[in-house]
Amino acid sequence: MQETREQEAARRRQENSDSNNGVGAAAMMMEDFGIDTEVGGTSGMGEAALGAYREMAGAAMSLDRPDVLYSLMLLSVTHTVWYTAGVRDRYNATTLLGKESASGGVNTLEIKEALRPHLAKLIPRLLRACNDPNKQTREQMSALWTGITGGGAEARAVITQHLLTTIDILIQDGTSKLWRARVGACGALADVIVGRSWTELGGGGAVIDDDEIVVEGKSTPAGVRLLQLWRVTTRALDDVRSAVRESGEALARSIRSLTIRLCDPSTTDESGRDIYRSSASRLLLEKESEADAALAAGTALRWLVKHGLNQPCAEATGCCVSCLLGIVDVARPSTLQPVLSELIGSLIMAMSGLEPSALNYLQVRAAGNDPNGLGVDGSYDRLERLRLQMAQTGPIAGALTKCLEMMRFMSLDSQKEVIPHIDSALRCGAGFATRAAAADAVSTLCNTCPSAFKFTGSSSTNSTVRLLRALYFASERERGSAARDKMTHALGSLAELAPGSSVRVLAVRACEKYSASMGSNDDPAARKAAAGCLRSIAVRSSSQFSEGGSSDIWCRRVLPIAFLGQKDEDSKVASLWKDVWEEGGAAANISGRENKSFGVLLQERLLPYLVSECIDALNDVSWSRRVAACAALIDLTNMDVLAPAPRPLQSNGTGMEKDKDFLLRSRRRAHASNLLLSTCVKLIVKSRVWTGKAELVKASVNIAGKWAALGYLDDGSNWALMEWDQKEGKESTCSWVPIMNKVGNWNDLISGDNWFEARDKKAKDMDMNDDVTMESVPAARSVEGEEEEDEPDDTKLNFDDEDKISEDEGAPVISELIHVNEAESLFEGTVTFSGLCRALLEQTIPNAKSSSLSSIDDALPYRAASLQGLSDLLRSLVVYPTEEVDYDNDHRLMYQKYLYTKLAPSLIDLITGDGSDSSAISLRSKQPPLIVARSIDCLASAMWVGIGEPCKETGRVDEYENVVQLSKIFFISCGGKQPAWTVREASALAAACLASKASLVPLRKHETLTALLDCTMHTSKDRKFWRVRYAGLKLLHTLVSRVGSANQHSSVAAVPSNNKCTSNAQADRQLMLEALLPHKEKIIKLARASLSDNEAKVTAVATDICGTVAWWP
């Protein structure tokens, strides 16, 4: 029963007194959260058991008709006691209403009629009570509801009659502080809104600004009610009470179905009676349905995109996503057009936002197992690819794909609106799934809607340029390979549509980032991102390479960097640069800029720019960049690009024009070789030994070896042909000659600089053994310092610079045609052949005047490489056959003899360890076998044809040219006491070289032949290393070859008496035969013993020896 005023006042006083003691606060909190508290009553019934009575009493009080309570109670009764005769007559409708009934019984119809004016207020309360969490309350109120409305279709008709009022009241109750009210309201709304149309919900237009919703009774439009329902639903799903959440789930299913139904234009309110409608009426109905669907979609999509996907509750977000996907499936492109751009951006952001957090945890753990990001075990990349596959096969990805497919049917303005949203998602996305989805969206739109990327304005306002920049930086920061590949793919597709100046700026910045990510700033990820960016541009937007701007960016900067990048230490990065070189070089418009006489190789067409980039790399502080430049120079040399141009066999035009083209091409190659060789030599003589310096030696030797044959000053034919001859009024030769072979310039590194003498003098004056670099000698050429390191340029990528960034400082670029004489100022002089040989030798032998090695043991690989380079350099000189030669007048042989005289003392000291050279530190300590073997190889390479020939004037032979002494040195080195097989092999091969080049006079001596044959005998005893045995048989084969073949001896009778040259050669062969005949048995024995060797090469040489000796007498 309802409490009186006195009882209410007493209760309030009691509550206030309890609150002072802390009891009232707890009781109020329990009431707010709906916790049952005992309030007394019959048989100690709780509040939940009295819920039906409380609801009916509240309904009666809301009507200001307390007497209605008895009517409600009468309609809700189910107990049999109320149907007994006494009770029935006392509480029937006639007695309560004061009217006589014809039936004389309980007249419920009259009660219904009496309550009909109050249904608008009663229905919300009754529906809420019918969904009360208490079972008894639900049962009693369900009976009351049936009694009032009749249930079924009649009840739904009553609800429809008061639908808007009912929904508005239930929406308010759905946000009530009482959890029981929230449970009932959500349950009631879930039943009420089923199957409703846009008109039934209030009609009206679409709600664009959902932040300013004003509810004013019946004037509230359907869009506002729909958004209010969504707010109530999301709040219920995130409620603290489980009963409210369960009721909210039912409401979520209903509101999802309602929203999708409202957005479906194929749904009509009277679909069951379409057969009775005319075509015009049906068409009108369809148009109205489409209009209502467009309004509903415009309202729902905006809210779902803006708020639904950002809900803190996972269940609420899932419901919103499910509804969003359903709308996308049923809606038409025209319906989605107003919100499609924002929808695409939100779906891209949701790719990572809705991903399970456990996957992020696993990804972080995988990254922790590989802190350097090298991907050794591949766990990080495998997990990343798995996550991307899950995201791309999910429902969000399907909806995103459908939205992107719709873009082609949209207007151009709508297409352009989506670009800033993708850019924002790419920049703000927290997960790589979002960034990968954004990259895929860019690739798709580039193919389907290329016009959408055509914007005007500067880089700060051009959305395409901003997106291009965002893709590059995102790919640079991305750690996983899968997402990075997607971004570079999208970047290449977008570059085809972006302004050419912006793409060129991006390409130059990528090249600078690649160059700066080496050395102490080593960043493999940045190098790979830069290479991948340019590779994507070269492959997917090759048309950009055809226009390099006013500064010719692609040929001057990108392609030279790509040529060096092919030598990157990371094979993956090198393969990317290889694609840039091949694809970009094929697309670059070079034919219009270069002369046809410059060959068909891209390397030669870009030679000036390649030379400039190589010089920059060689002067860089990064060792890895220097090594890459050296490898690139070796490739250019092997392709004969840094070599004399091939002479034309015939002229296609006039002889003068053809010669002019040939001279121009030859001069250009000589210019390039001169700059590169001088730069390499200056780095070689520096004191510091760094990792990869051996490659520098190899590159220098390769370049010098290609031009060594043309470096003789006495050979006027080559110099005149190349226009290298002395110019009128000048004493010196042209400065672009790559290398010079001149007797008497042992102290010159660059022709005329007297560098070695100046260095030694400076070291002596300072009385110290510190490293003397070229900068410390005034007479020497200056070399850029290698200890200072440039700070990386971390400035923001500014696309407004356009092509001005190509004018950076760097090594001078050779003139493309090199016609002007001013180009000579770029060259500092010609490297001398002897100076290069001396520099290589001093890199191996530390001396008191110039200690070039801080630690001999640590620099052993470099010392060996220097000796190997010296050997290859000496072999590049022309070797003449063993015919009649003027040993005293031939300038080539004289120069070889000059080099041998300068190099032999130090090399022999290294071999024997005597340390007799006054300029060397004591070498009596045992040298490593590798150094000894390479020294023997260098000594053999320095020998010239006719070594050991006595001087015609004095009749004497220099001690280092004594063939007998040399043969004894080689015999000792390949003897049984020598443990190193490399030394034994090198000694036998050097002895073979001596036997092939030595003059016959000392070679025929018994001591010489005995020593050489003993060398072969010692090597034949080595059963472990077949290379040693092979070297010994090569020596024996060389000896017997000096005798000649049987045909040469049998043709002596046919030689005319006046052919003096041939007669002398025949006589020399006869004398050599006579000298070897005493050793014939020994030679045959050694050769036959080797016929059964396991190595095929050894048996082949032994067979040749037996065949040559077979005709001997």
PDB file of C-alpha atoms in Angstrom, residues 623-752:
ATOM      1  CA  TRP A 623      84.135   2.562 -45.648  1.00  0.00           C
ATOM      2  CA  SER A 624      81.231   0.587 -47.074  1.00  0.00           C
ATOM      3  CA  ARG A 625      80.553   3.362 -49.580  1.00  0.00           C
ATOM      4  CA  ARG A 626      84.189   3.369 -50.625  1.00  0.00           C
ATOM      5  CA  VAL A 627      84.100  -0.386 -51.142  1.00  0.00           C
ATOM      6  CA  ALA A 628      80.969  -0.054 -53.286  1.00  0.00           C
ATOM      7  CA  ALA A 629      82.675   2.597 -55.398  1.00  0.00           C
ATOM      8  CA  CYS A 630      85.722   0.361 -55.865  1.00  0.00           C
ATOM      9  CA  ALA A 631      83.531  -2.548 -56.938  1.00  0.00           C
ATOM     10  CA  ALA A 632      81.770  -0.260 -59.422  1.00  0.00           C
ATOM     11  CA  LEU A 633      85.131   0.858 -60.846  1.00  0.00           C
ATOM     12  CA  ILE A 634      86.189  -2.745 -61.263  1.00  0.00           C
ATOM     13  CA  ASP A 635      83.019  -3.423 -63.236  1.00  0.00           C
ATOM     14  CA  LEU A 636      83.599  -0.399 -65.440  1.00  0.00           C
ATOM     15  CA  THR A 637      87.138  -1.559 -66.089  1.00  0.00           C
ATOM     16  CA  ASN A 638      86.112  -5.114 -66.890  1.00  0.00           C
ATOM     17  CA  MET A 639      83.567  -3.765 -69.388  1.00  0.00           C
ATOM     18  CA  ASP A 640      86.405  -1.712 -70.993  1.00  0.00           C
ATOM     19  CA  VAL A 641      84.591   1.539 -70.288  1.00  0.00           C
ATOM     20  CA  LEU A 642      87.645   2.870 -68.419  1.00  0.00           C
ATOM     21  CA  ALA A 643      89.979   1.714 -71.159  1.00  0.00           C
ATOM     22  CA  PRO A 644      91.166   3.060 -74.494  1.00  0.00           C
ATOM     23  CA  ALA A 645      88.371   3.249 -77.016  1.00  0.00           C
ATOM     24  CA  PRO A 646      88.447   0.595 -79.733  1.00  0.00           C
ATOM     25  CA  ARG A 647      89.752   1.957 -82.980  1.00  0.00           C
ATOM     26  CA  PRO A 648      87.247   2.057 -85.843  1.00  0.00           C
ATOM     27  CA  LEU A 649      87.800  -0.467 -88.575  1.00  0.00           C
ATOM     28  CA  GLN A 650      86.177   1.617 -91.293  1.00  0.00           C
ATOM     29  CA  SER A 651      84.630   5.025 -91.700  1.00  0.00           C
ATOM     30  CA  ASN A 652      80.924   5.483 -92.359  1.00  0.00           C
ATOM     31  CA  GLY A 653      81.358   9.125 -93.365  1.00  0.00           C
ATOM     32  CA  THR A 654      84.287  11.291 -94.117  1.00  0.00           C
ATOM     33  CA  GLY A 655      87.525  10.240 -92.531  1.00  0.00           C
ATOM     34  CA  MET A 656      87.877  13.508 -90.674  1.00  0.00           C
ATOM     35  CA  GLU A 657      84.448  13.200 -89.000  1.00  0.00           C
ATOM     36  CA  LYS A 658      85.051   9.612 -87.982  1.00  0.00           C
ATOM     37  CA  ASP A 659      88.455  10.409 -86.535  1.00  0.00           C
ATOM     38  CA  LYS A 660      86.958  13.331 -84.674  1.00  0.00           C
ATOM     39  CA  ASP A 661      84.318  11.112 -83.052  1.00  0.00           C
ATOM     40  CA  PHE A 662      86.924   8.544 -82.129  1.00  0.00           C
ATOM     41  CA  LEU A 663      89.226  11.163 -80.616  1.00  0.00           C
ATOM     42  CA  LEU A 664      86.349  12.672 -78.669  1.00  0.00           C
ATOM     43  CA  ARG A 665      85.395   9.301 -77.257  1.00  0.00           C
ATOM     44  CA  SER A 666      89.003   8.440 -76.415  1.00  0.00           C
ATOM     45  CA  ARG A 667      89.592  11.760 -74.698  1.00  0.00           C
ATOM     46  CA  ARG A 668      86.462  11.325 -72.637  1.00  0.00           C
ATOM     47  CA  ARG A 669      87.587   7.911 -71.422  1.00  0.00           C
ATOM     48  CA  ALA A 670      91.037   9.258 -70.668  1.00  0.00           C
ATOM     49  CA  HIS A 671      89.582  12.133 -68.655  1.00  0.00           C
ATOM     50  CA  ALA A 672      87.466   9.764 -66.581  1.00  0.00           C
ATOM     51  CA  SER A 673      90.339   7.341 -65.991  1.00  0.00           C
ATOM     52  CA  ASN A 674      92.665  10.165 -65.001  1.00  0.00           C
ATOM     53  CA  LEU A 675      90.319  11.525 -62.341  1.00  0.00           C
ATOM     54  CA  LEU A 676      89.497   8.116 -60.895  1.00  0.00           C
ATOM     55  CA  LEU A 677      93.060   6.820 -60.882  1.00  0.00           C
ATOM     56  CA  SER A 678      94.459   9.940 -59.227  1.00  0.00           C
ATOM     57  CA  THR A 679      91.729   9.797 -56.564  1.00  0.00           C
ATOM     58  CA  CYS A 680      92.383   6.121 -55.863  1.00  0.00           C
ATOM     59  CA  VAL A 681      96.149   6.608 -55.649  1.00  0.00           C
ATOM     60  CA  LYS A 682      95.770   9.444 -53.155  1.00  0.00           C
ATOM     61  CA  LEU A 683      93.664   7.201 -50.947  1.00  0.00           C
ATOM     62  CA  ILE A 684      96.158   4.344 -51.226  1.00  0.00           C
ATOM     63  CA  VAL A 685      99.067   6.398 -49.915  1.00  0.00           C
ATOM     64  CA  LYS A 686      97.046   7.495 -46.879  1.00  0.00           C
ATOM     65  CA  SER A 687      98.327   5.870 -43.724  1.00  0.00           C
ATOM     66  CA  ARG A 688      95.064   4.462 -42.442  1.00  0.00           C
ATOM     67  CA  VAL A 689      94.176   0.885 -43.305  1.00  0.00           C
ATOM     68  CA  TRP A 690      90.417   0.430 -43.348  1.00  0.00           C
ATOM     69  CA  THR A 691      88.196  -2.505 -44.111  1.00  0.00           C
ATOM     70  CA  GLY A 692      87.892  -2.864 -47.855  1.00  0.00           C
ATOM     71  CA  LYS A 693      91.013  -0.926 -48.788  1.00  0.00           C
ATOM     72  CA  ALA A 694      92.184  -3.995 -50.693  1.00  0.00           C
ATOM     73  CA  GLU A 695      89.361  -3.365 -53.150  1.00  0.00           C
ATOM     74  CA  LEU A 696      90.755   0.121 -53.680  1.00  0.00           C
ATOM     75  CA  VAL A 697      94.089  -1.381 -54.658  1.00  0.00           C
ATOM     76  CA  LYS A 698      92.390  -3.757 -57.064  1.00  0.00           C
ATOM     77  CA  ALA A 699      90.406  -0.962 -58.709  1.00  0.00           C
ATOM     78  CA  SER A 700      93.506   1.202 -59.117  1.00  0.00           C
ATOM     79  CA  VAL A 701      95.498  -1.629 -60.624  1.00  0.00           C
ATOM     80  CA  ASN A 702      92.708  -2.492 -63.059  1.00  0.00           C
ATOM     81  CA  ILE A 703      92.447   1.082 -64.329  1.00  0.00           C
ATOM     82  CA  ALA A 704      96.206   1.546 -64.573  1.00  0.00           C
ATOM     83  CA  GLY A 705      96.605  -1.801 -66.310  1.00  0.00           C
ATOM     84  CA  LYS A 706      94.199  -0.829 -69.073  1.00  0.00           C
ATOM     85  CA  TRP A 707      96.232   2.285 -69.930  1.00  0.00           C
ATOM     86  CA  ALA A 708      99.730   1.004 -69.171  1.00  0.00           C
ATOM     87  CA  ALA A 709     100.440   0.029 -72.770  1.00  0.00           C
ATOM     88  CA  LEU A 710      99.721   3.612 -73.931  1.00  0.00           C
ATOM     89  CA  GLY A 711     101.765   5.357 -71.262  1.00  0.00           C
ATOM     90  CA  TYR A 712     105.171   5.312 -72.986  1.00  0.00           C
ATOM     91  CA  LEU A 713     106.379   8.787 -73.900  1.00  0.00           C
ATOM     92  CA  ASP A 714     108.598   7.391 -76.619  1.00  0.00           C
ATOM     93  CA  ASP A 715     105.655   5.819 -78.434  1.00  0.00           C
ATOM     94  CA  GLY A 716     104.495   8.818 -80.404  1.00  0.00           C
ATOM     95  CA  SER A 717     101.906   6.959 -82.443  1.00  0.00           C
ATOM     96  CA  ASN A 718      99.446   6.420 -79.577  1.00  0.00           C
ATOM     97  CA  TRP A 719      99.964   9.896 -78.167  1.00  0.00           C
ATOM     98  CA  ALA A 720      99.395  11.559 -81.495  1.00  0.00           C
ATOM     99  CA  LEU A 721      96.349   9.430 -82.124  1.00  0.00           C
ATOM    100  CA  MET A 722      94.829  10.420 -78.769  1.00  0.00           C
ATOM    101  CA  GLU A 723      96.002  14.033 -79.154  1.00  0.00           C
ATOM    102  CA  TRP A 724      98.148  13.652 -76.056  1.00  0.00           C
ATOM    103  CA  ASP A 725     101.263  15.065 -77.688  1.00  0.00           C
ATOM    104  CA  GLN A 726     102.851  18.198 -76.345  1.00  0.00           C
ATOM    105  CA  LYS A 727     100.999  21.321 -77.274  1.00  0.00           C
ATOM    106  CA  GLU A 728     102.594  24.256 -78.916  1.00  0.00           C
ATOM    107  CA  GLY A 729     104.183  26.573 -76.382  1.00  0.00           C
ATOM    108  CA  LYS A 730     103.958  24.011 -73.530  1.00  0.00           C
ATOM    109  CA  GLU A 731     106.669  21.824 -72.164  1.00  0.00           C
ATOM    110  CA  SER A 732     104.467  19.363 -70.307  1.00  0.00           C
ATOM    111  CA  THR A 733     102.042  16.916 -71.835  1.00  0.00           C
ATOM    112  CA  CYS A 734      98.296  17.139 -71.571  1.00  0.00           C
ATOM    113  CA  SER A 735      97.104  16.732 -68.008  1.00  0.00           C
ATOM    114  CA  TRP A 736      94.411  14.141 -68.744  1.00  0.00           C
ATOM    115  CA  VAL A 737      96.803  11.311 -69.595  1.00  0.00           C
ATOM    116  CA  PRO A 738      95.761   8.504 -67.163  1.00  0.00           C
ATOM    117  CA  ILE A 739      99.229   7.042 -66.538  1.00  0.00           C
ATOM    118  CA  MET A 740     102.776   7.664 -67.700  1.00  0.00           C
ATOM    119  CA  ASN A 741     105.642   5.197 -68.194  1.00  0.00           C
ATOM    120  CA  LYS A 742     108.870   7.188 -67.962  1.00  0.00           C
ATOM    121  CA  VAL A 743     112.301   6.179 -66.782  1.00  0.00           C
ATOM    122  CA  GLY A 744     113.645   8.353 -64.008  1.00  0.00           C
ATOM    123  CA  ASN A 745     110.479   9.415 -62.179  1.00  0.00           C
ATOM    124  CA  TRP A 746     110.776   6.986 -59.264  1.00  0.00           C
ATOM    125  CA  ASN A 747     110.147   9.799 -56.749  1.00  0.00           C
ATOM    126  CA  ASP A 748     107.006  11.069 -58.523  1.00  0.00           C
ATOM    127  CA  LEU A 749     103.544   9.899 -57.595  1.00  0.00           C
ATOM    128  CA  ILE A 750     101.918  12.423 -59.891  1.00  0.00           C
ATOM    129  CA  SER A 751     104.116  13.435 -62.772  1.00  0.00           C
ATOM    130  CA  GLY A 752     106.531  16.151 -61.613  1.00  0.00           C
TER     131      GLY A 752
END
